Coordinates of C-alpha atoms and ligand atoms in Angstrom, one line a residue:
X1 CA -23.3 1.1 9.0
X2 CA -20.3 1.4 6.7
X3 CA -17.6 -1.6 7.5
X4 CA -14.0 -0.3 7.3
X5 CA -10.9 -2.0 6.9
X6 CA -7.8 -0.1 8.1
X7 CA -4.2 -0.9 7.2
X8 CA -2.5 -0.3 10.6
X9 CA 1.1 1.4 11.2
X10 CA 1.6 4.8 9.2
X11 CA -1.7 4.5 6.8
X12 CA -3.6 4.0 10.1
X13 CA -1.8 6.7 12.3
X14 CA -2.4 9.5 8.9
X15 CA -6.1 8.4 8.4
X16 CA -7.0 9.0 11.7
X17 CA -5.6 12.5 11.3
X18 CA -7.7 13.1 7.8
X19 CA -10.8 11.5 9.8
X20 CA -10.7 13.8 12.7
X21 CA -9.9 16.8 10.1
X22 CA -13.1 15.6 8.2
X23 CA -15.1 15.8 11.5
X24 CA -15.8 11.8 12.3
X25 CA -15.8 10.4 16.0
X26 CA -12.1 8.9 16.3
X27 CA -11.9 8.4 20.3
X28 CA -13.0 4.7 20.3
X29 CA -10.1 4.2 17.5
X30 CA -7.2 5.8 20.1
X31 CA -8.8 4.3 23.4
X32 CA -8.7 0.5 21.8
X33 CA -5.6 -0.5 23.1
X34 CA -5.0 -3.8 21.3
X35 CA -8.7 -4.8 20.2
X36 CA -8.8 -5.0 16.7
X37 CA -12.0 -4.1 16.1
X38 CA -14.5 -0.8 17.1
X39 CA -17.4 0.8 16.4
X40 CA -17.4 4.5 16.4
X41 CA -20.4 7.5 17.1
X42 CA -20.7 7.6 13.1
X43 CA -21.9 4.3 13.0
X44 CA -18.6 3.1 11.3
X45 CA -17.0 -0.3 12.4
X46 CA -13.0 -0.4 12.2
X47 CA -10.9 -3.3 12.0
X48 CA -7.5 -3.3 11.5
X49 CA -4.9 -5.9 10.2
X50 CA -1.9 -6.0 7.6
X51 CA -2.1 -4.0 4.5
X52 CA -2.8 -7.6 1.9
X53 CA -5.6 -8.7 4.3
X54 CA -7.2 -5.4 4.0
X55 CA -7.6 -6.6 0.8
X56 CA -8.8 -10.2 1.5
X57 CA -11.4 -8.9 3.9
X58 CA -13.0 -6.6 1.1
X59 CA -12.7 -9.2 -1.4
X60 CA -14.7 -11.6 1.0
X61 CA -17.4 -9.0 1.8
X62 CA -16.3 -8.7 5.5
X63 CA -15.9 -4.9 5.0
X64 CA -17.4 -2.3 2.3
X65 CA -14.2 -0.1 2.5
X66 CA -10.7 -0.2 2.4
X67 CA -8.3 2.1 3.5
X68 CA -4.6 0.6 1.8
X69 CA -1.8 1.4 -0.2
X70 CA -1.5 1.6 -4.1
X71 CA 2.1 -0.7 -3.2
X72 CA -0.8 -3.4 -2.3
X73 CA -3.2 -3.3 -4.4
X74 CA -0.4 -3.3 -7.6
X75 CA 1.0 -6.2 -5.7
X76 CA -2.6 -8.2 -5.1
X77 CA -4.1 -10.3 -7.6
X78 CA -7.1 -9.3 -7.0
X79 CA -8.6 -6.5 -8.8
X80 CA -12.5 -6.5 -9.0
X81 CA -12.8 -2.9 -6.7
X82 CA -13.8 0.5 -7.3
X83 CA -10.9 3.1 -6.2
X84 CA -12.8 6.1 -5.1
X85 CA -10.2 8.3 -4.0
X86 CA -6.5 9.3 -3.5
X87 CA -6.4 10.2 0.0
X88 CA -2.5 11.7 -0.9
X89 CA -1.3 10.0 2.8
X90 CA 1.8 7.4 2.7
X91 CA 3.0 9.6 -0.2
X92 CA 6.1 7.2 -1.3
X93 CA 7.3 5.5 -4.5
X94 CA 8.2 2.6 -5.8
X95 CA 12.1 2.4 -6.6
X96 CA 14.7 0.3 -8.1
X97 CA 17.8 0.7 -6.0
X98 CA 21.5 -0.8 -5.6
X99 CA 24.9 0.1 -4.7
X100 CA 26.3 2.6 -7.0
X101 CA 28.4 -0.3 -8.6
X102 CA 25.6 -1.3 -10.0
X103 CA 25.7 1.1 -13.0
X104 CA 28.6 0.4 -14.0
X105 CA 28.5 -3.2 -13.3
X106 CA 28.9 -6.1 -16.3
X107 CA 26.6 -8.9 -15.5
X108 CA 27.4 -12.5 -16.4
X109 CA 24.3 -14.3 -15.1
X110 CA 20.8 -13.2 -14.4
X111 CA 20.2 -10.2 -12.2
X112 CA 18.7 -10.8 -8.3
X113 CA 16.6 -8.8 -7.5
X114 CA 14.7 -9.0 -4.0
X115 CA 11.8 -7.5 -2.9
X116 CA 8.4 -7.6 -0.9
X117 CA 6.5 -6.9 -4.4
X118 CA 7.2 -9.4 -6.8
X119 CA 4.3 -8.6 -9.2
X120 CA 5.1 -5.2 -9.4
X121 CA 9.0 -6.2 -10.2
X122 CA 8.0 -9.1 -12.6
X123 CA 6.6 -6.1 -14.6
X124 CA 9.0 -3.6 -14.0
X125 CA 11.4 -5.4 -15.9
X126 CA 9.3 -6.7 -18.4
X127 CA 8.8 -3.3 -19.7
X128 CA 12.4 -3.0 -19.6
X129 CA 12.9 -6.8 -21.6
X130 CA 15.2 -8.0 -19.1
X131 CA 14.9 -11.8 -17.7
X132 CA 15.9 -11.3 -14.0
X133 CA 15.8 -13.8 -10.8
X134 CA 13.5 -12.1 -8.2
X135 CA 13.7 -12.8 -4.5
X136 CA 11.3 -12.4 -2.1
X137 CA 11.4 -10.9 1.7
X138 CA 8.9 -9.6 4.0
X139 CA 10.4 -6.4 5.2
X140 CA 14.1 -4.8 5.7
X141 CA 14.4 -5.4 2.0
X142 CA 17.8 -3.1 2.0
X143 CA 19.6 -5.9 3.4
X144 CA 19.5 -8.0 0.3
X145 CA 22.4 -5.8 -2.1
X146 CA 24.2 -5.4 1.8
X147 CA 24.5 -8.8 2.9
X148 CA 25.3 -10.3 -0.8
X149 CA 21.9 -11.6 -1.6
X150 CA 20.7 -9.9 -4.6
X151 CA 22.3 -6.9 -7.0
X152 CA 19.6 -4.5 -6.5
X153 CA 15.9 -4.0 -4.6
X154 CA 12.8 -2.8 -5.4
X155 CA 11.0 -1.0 -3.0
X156 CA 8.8 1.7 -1.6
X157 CA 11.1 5.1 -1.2
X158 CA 9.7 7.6 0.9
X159 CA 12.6 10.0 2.5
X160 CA 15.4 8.2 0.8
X161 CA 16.9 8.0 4.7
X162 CA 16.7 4.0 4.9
X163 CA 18.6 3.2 0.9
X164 CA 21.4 5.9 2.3
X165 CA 21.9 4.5 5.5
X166 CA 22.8 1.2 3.6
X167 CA 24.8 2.2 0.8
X168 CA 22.3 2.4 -2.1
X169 CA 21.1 4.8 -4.2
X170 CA 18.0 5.3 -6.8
X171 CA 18.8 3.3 -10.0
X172 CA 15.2 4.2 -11.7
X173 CA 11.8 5.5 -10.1
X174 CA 8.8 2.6 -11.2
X175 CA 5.6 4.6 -10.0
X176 CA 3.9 6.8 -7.6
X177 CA 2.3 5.7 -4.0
X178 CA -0.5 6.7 -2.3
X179 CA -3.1 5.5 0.3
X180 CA -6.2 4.9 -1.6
X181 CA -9.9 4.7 -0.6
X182 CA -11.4 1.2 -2.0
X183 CA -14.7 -0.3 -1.9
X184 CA -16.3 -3.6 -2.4
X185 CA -18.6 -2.9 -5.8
X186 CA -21.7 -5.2 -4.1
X187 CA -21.5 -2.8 -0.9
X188 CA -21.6 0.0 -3.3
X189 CA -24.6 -1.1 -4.6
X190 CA -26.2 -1.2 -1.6
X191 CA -24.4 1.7 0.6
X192 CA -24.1 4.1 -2.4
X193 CA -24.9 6.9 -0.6
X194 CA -22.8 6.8 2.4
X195 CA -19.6 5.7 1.2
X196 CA -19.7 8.9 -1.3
X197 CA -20.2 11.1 1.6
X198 CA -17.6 9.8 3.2
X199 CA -15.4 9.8 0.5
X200 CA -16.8 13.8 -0.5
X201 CA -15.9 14.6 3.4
X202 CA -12.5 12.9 3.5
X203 CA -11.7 14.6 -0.3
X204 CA -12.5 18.3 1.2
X205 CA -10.0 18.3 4.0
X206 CA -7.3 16.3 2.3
Ligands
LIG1 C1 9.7 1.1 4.4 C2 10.2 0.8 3.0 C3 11.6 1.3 3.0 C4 11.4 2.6 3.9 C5 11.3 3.8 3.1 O1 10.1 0.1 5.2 O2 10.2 -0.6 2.8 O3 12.5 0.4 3.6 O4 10.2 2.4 4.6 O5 11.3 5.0 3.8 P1 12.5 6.0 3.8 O6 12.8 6.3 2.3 O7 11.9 7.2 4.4 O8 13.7 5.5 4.5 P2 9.5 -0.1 6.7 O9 10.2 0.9 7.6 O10 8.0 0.1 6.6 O11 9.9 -1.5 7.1 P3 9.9 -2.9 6.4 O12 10.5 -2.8 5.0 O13 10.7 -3.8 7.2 O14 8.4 -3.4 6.2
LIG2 MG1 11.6 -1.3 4.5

């Protein structure tokens, strides 16, 4: 039995497409409804939950794999994991973004920046030596340069639709993001075997 835990939203609706391609029983996983958790034909058991506790319940042993985005795990403090593959779904990156002004702008006082990764923005800007006041929110980070509440964002990028519908544009690309395949390093001690078949099957029909 290989436990999985499943980000839900996009990285769950493209998994289940690469599962089915890579020939694994997916029928429990659309008939739930709103259970969280299943056990499928390949004596898999799914649960599902927000992309950060995907991580908690691997760090705690609940689940042998992982199935959650590179934005997370850059984000998470914990580290202690093997990433065994790049399952190239969620294909996005991380961006700093702002209102053209921005470029052009003189700043007296720190910069704000908001955004729902403050780890990966505390860094960003280390590498660039600049001391700037970061802001977190949970979601609809666009709003902050719109409403007045920071200069500029950092977030995830993927068609570019949502920073043009609100007036901003790419300042500086930080890093590539992908879904990634992650595994708890005592389960792969003990489940060797099956999580690199799974991981060789998912790999050829990616
Ligand atoms: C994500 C991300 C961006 C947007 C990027 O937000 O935070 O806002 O998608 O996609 P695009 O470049 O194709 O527009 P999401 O819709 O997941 O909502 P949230 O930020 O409120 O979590
Ligand atoms: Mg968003």
């Amino acid at each position: 039995m290989i436990k999985i835990a499943m980000t839900k939203g996009r990285i769950q609706n493209q998994s289940m497409t690469l599962l089915k391609k890579a020939g694994y029983d997916i029928l429990p996983i659309l008939s739930m409804g709103r259970a969280l958790q299943v056990k499928t034909a390949d004596d898999f058991e799914f649960i599902f939950g927000k992309a950060n506790d995907v991580v908690t319940f691997l760090e705690h042993g609940i689940v042998d794999v992982g199935f959650v985005g590179k934005d997370t795990l850059e984000d998470n403090d914990f580290k202690d994991y093997y990433e065994l593959a790049d399952l190239k779904i969620g294909n996005c990156c991380f961006a700093l973004a702002a209102p053209p002004a921005y470029r052009k702008k003189e700043f007296q006082a720190r910069k704000r920046i908001a955004s729902k990764y403050p780890k990966v923005t505390k860094k960003y800007f280390e590498t660039q030596k600049e001391d700037v006041e970061i802001i977190k929110l949970e979601g609809s980070v666009e709003l902050g340069p719109v409403v007045g509440l920071s200069d500029a964002i950092v977030d995830l990028v993927e068609t570019g639709n949502t920073l043009a519908a609100n007036g901003l544009e790419i300042i500086a690309r930080i890093s590539e993001v992908s879904t990634r395949l992650i595994v708890n390093k005592s389960s792969f001690k003990f489940k060797e075997k099956e999580i690199l078949e799974m991981v060789r099957r998912l790999n050829d029909v990616k």
